[in-house]
Amino acid sequence: MDYSWLLICALLVFCMQAGFLCLESGKIRSKNSINVAAKNISDFILAAVIYWLFGFALMFGESVNGFIGISEFFVGDTQSAYQISFFLFQMMFCGTAATLLSGAVAERMSYMGYLCIASILTAVIYPIAGHWVWASAYHATNSGWLESIGFIDFAGSTVVHSVGGYVALVAIIIIGPRIGRFDGKGNLPTGSNVPMSVLGTLLLWLGWFGFNGGSTLTLSEQVPLIILNTCLAAAWGGITASICHYYYKGFVDVGYILNGVIAGLVSITANCHAVSPVDSMIIGIIAGFLLYYSTQWLEKLKIDDALGVVPAHLFAGIWGTLAVAIFADLSVLETGLTRWQQLQAQLIGVISIGFYSFILSYALLKLINRFVPLRVTTEDEIQGMNISEHQASTELIDLLSNMHQQQEGDTFTEPVPVEPFTEVGQIASQYNKVLERIKGEINKRDGAIRDFRASEKRKSDILESSMDSILIIDLQGKIIEFNPSAERNFGYIRQQVEGKDFIDLFIQPADRDVIRNSLNCKFSASEGILRNIRNSITLVRNSNETFNAEVTVTGAEFGSANNNEFTLHIRDVTRQLKLQDNLRQLAYSDPLTGLYNRTFLMNALTKTINRCQYNNETALLFFMDLDRFKKINDTLGHQAGDDLLCEVAQRLITVTRTNDIIARWGGDEFVILFAGNFNIVLAHSKANEVLNIMRQPLVLGGRKINIPISLGIAMTQKDEENNADQLIQHADIAMYHAKQNGRDNYQLFAIEMANNAKRNFNYEQEMNLGIKSGLQFSLVYQPKVTEQKELLGLEALMRWHHPKEGMISPVEFIPIAEESDLIISIGEFALSETVKQLLSWQTLGYEAVPISVNISGKHLVSERLVPYIKKLLKEHNFDANLLELEITEGVLLTDIERCIDVLSQLKALQVKISIDDFGTGYSSLNYLKRLPLDVLKIDKSFVDECATLVEDSQICATIISLANNLGLTTVAEGVETQEQLDFLTANGCHIFQGYLFSKPVLANEIQEKFLQKVINSPLQH
């Protein structure tokens, strides 16, 4: 199977056809995309057919003096499998040479003209040039004339790429640049789909591995180095070209990266078998420079190469061929030439193939252009070759056509068709919306015209029918005209005011001198009323009632200073000002409490901070939250909650100054803003004043209740930069700390609070990652024993080993987890690990002891606990009596009915239930008798001094007695001294947990010190 490598590489080279298609499709405009696809598939079909008919024969047939082959027509009948594989490999090379042309002449060459050029390239130019260099690759007795003088082109830098580049150069010189390419009006679009071009380049890169690697004709030891050299040259070519563009233009152009990669691939193709990786890097770098500067040179010559085929393939191919003599290991070339002689041979090959390809293609293309036009017409190029060449439309073209029909027919009432689920369909849909808007605007315009015409008919009645008061006065202020609206507004009839002084009648005494001076200056003075603008002023009616007015003055001169007249348009804006006040009230106030809202507060806070900084004063901010407001809403109803909020607002008003700002931040949160010479002492005093007035009881919904609040305080710092958002944040953080400190108190912000908040946030994120990793969290176990230290059970306790901070106490991370759903994930982790540990001990043959797991209130009332435990029981098939769930007594405060329901479901699964910290929370016997409990745990706070403090001893004795009467097991936690143990034992408690017996320890230590082997355990097998 010595031909299998050739077949694999032929398939890889075939991928280059897809690469060229993607590269060109992405770089040209979408109106020519179908033409690109047609050309790319057509030129490969032509190349395959022509190469099979006679191209292969001309290239590899029996040589005539090293210039042309004359045998091996119609390959396939008499050739061996290897020879057919060789043919397929070379046919892909021919297709590559033909496809190069497409990119250079894109967007303007006719389809039939392109097929003619592709046929000439594959039938005459490429096979004969290939024969000169590669004739002996098929028949060792053949030798092309360039090959015989020592010319080396390993995989075709010149034979394939320069030949294709020469034909492309001739074609673009003959057909000229695209319309608008060099007209100075801006660059053509860079392409319709740059990611598609990148994909095409990557496919070319992949195909090039077959292009260069297959040129060994067998899978030899050279292949890995060839592929490495290919990769390096491509990468360095792309890097160098992009750096050049960035150096001159200041940004990275993806097009130069792609063409730089291709230039690197082309340049290494001639020499990849005989150079080192370092040489490959240098060759690729020079190719990148050559690509960039030759591209700029062609642009200066106004030669339009749409895809940069000539720089990337022709110039890079010439460089790669010459690089053979400069970098190659001469012993690998086996030409027997010195390096200088090798350079001469390479130059002869490059020049001879260049002259042959350029001159022959130029003559033939000129001839073809006479009979088959190589370029489409200007109209067809503008329209796009998808339609002009293939009569193929697209959704976008159809849309433009419909829009053009509307333009020509002046019909904008009918919508254009919409193709759903496409981008063009979205454009069409939006265009239809625009049409609908235009239709509406046209109707409005027509209505406005009709209204204008009607108004023109009535303009002679304007003075009489105007709703504004219109007065005409002379330079002395005498009233000349007084319309009916003025009569109604001022309470005078025209005959009463005609000829009288406007200022004496309607201007307040305090303003008369200013307005008189303004009149004398023809309403152009710096004070008073000015001409041609709206002036606000207070005027007087006949009843001596004043009103807010808006006055606009226009004037006319009749050539004499004494004949000046002024028209006063007067509008009563009292109602308008009230409306503005109402709108301002709506915009900046809370509709329920009448306080300012958040929008007003933030604006005022920013202004206050700036003013305080300027005046060297302090802004003091209180952020207040009602404690357990939700419970009032839930129990007494939302109306009672609204009444409570209004009462809070009224109380805050009584403890603040008129210039202080009180705002309802939202829900049950209020903010108070003070400004002035405040200090810490005054802040404490004001905070206590607010707390005290809020602590006063009130009757709500027939019940006497208190209003406990949590208050956070923040102050601006005179030596620091302050802003509104920061001050709100600081006060909010302080309020949160007040809640943490038991509520019904205030806290003054300290930087440590912000640090703690940040730390808690970071811990929350890190805990989430730690739980998912399964590596940071683990369990330790504390024994529950009898007085004789007989093990009766264990309590599983969670530990967190932070990757950076080490072991973090549960006292720190559990409250943080409680505030989010992380506590549920931690609980599920603890349950899962506990079950696994139980099964592990049983498998090892140890006695089965129940293990209790602490469950948070949030986890208990969630929908996840019962299904998760059912899942554990089903998956691990263990005795549910060995699992005990501990809940704190305070959990029952949340939703007792829900707690009873969940605990009953767990009890039905045979899971034991324990009340932890009993005596510190709810302690309601009414609910205690309804709960399906197994164990009461006496809280450590009572155990600590049960042997020394009468109150604690009585509490412990009562709890033990209560548990015994209810048939529950009692466990005392935190037992640390013998005195405590003796007291508890004497009062009937027989199960203990604490440091007197053992600290929480790892599972292996429990196993060693406390567990006993079970003889003939069935799980030992």
mmCIF file of C-alpha atoms in Angstrom, residues 58-59 61-70 128 131-133 135-136 141-149:
data_model
loop_
_atom_site.group_PDB
_atom_site.id
_atom_site.type_symbol
_atom_site.label_atom_id
_atom_site.label_comp_id
_atom_site.label_asym_id
_atom_site.label_seq_id
_atom_site.Cartn_x
_atom_site.Cartn_y
_atom_site.Cartn_z
ATOM 1 C CA LEU A 58 1.609 16.886 -21.462
ATOM 2 C CA MET A 59 3.040 17.098 -17.949
ATOM 3 C CA GLY A 61 4.149 11.748 -20.578
ATOM 4 C CA GLU A 62 7.201 10.615 -22.543
ATOM 5 C CA SER A 63 9.307 13.755 -22.906
ATOM 6 C CA VAL A 64 10.251 15.448 -26.138
ATOM 7 C CA ASN A 65 13.621 17.056 -25.407
ATOM 8 C CA GLY A 66 12.437 17.907 -21.881
ATOM 9 C CA PHE A 67 9.808 20.386 -23.115
ATOM 10 C CA ILE A 68 6.519 18.443 -23.447
ATOM 11 C CA GLY A 69 5.102 14.987 -22.798
ATOM 12 C CA ILE A 70 3.324 12.952 -25.497
ATOM 13 C CA ILE A 128 3.999 22.319 -19.826
ATOM 14 C CA HIS A 131 6.805 19.057 -17.350
ATOM 15 C CA TRP A 132 9.899 21.249 -17.340
ATOM 16 C CA VAL A 133 10.326 20.716 -13.599
ATOM 17 C CA ALA A 135 8.675 15.120 -15.584
ATOM 18 C CA SER A 136 10.837 12.497 -13.868
ATOM 19 C CA THR A 141 13.760 8.230 -17.533
ATOM 20 C CA ASN A 142 12.003 11.518 -18.267
ATOM 21 C CA SER A 143 13.726 14.733 -17.322
ATOM 22 C CA GLY A 144 12.375 18.225 -17.944
ATOM 23 C CA TRP A 145 14.847 20.753 -19.208
ATOM 24 C CA LEU A 146 14.765 22.852 -16.022
ATOM 25 C CA GLU A 147 15.067 19.736 -13.897
ATOM 26 C CA SER A 148 18.112 18.700 -15.896
ATOM 27 C CA ILE A 149 19.966 21.926 -15.029
#
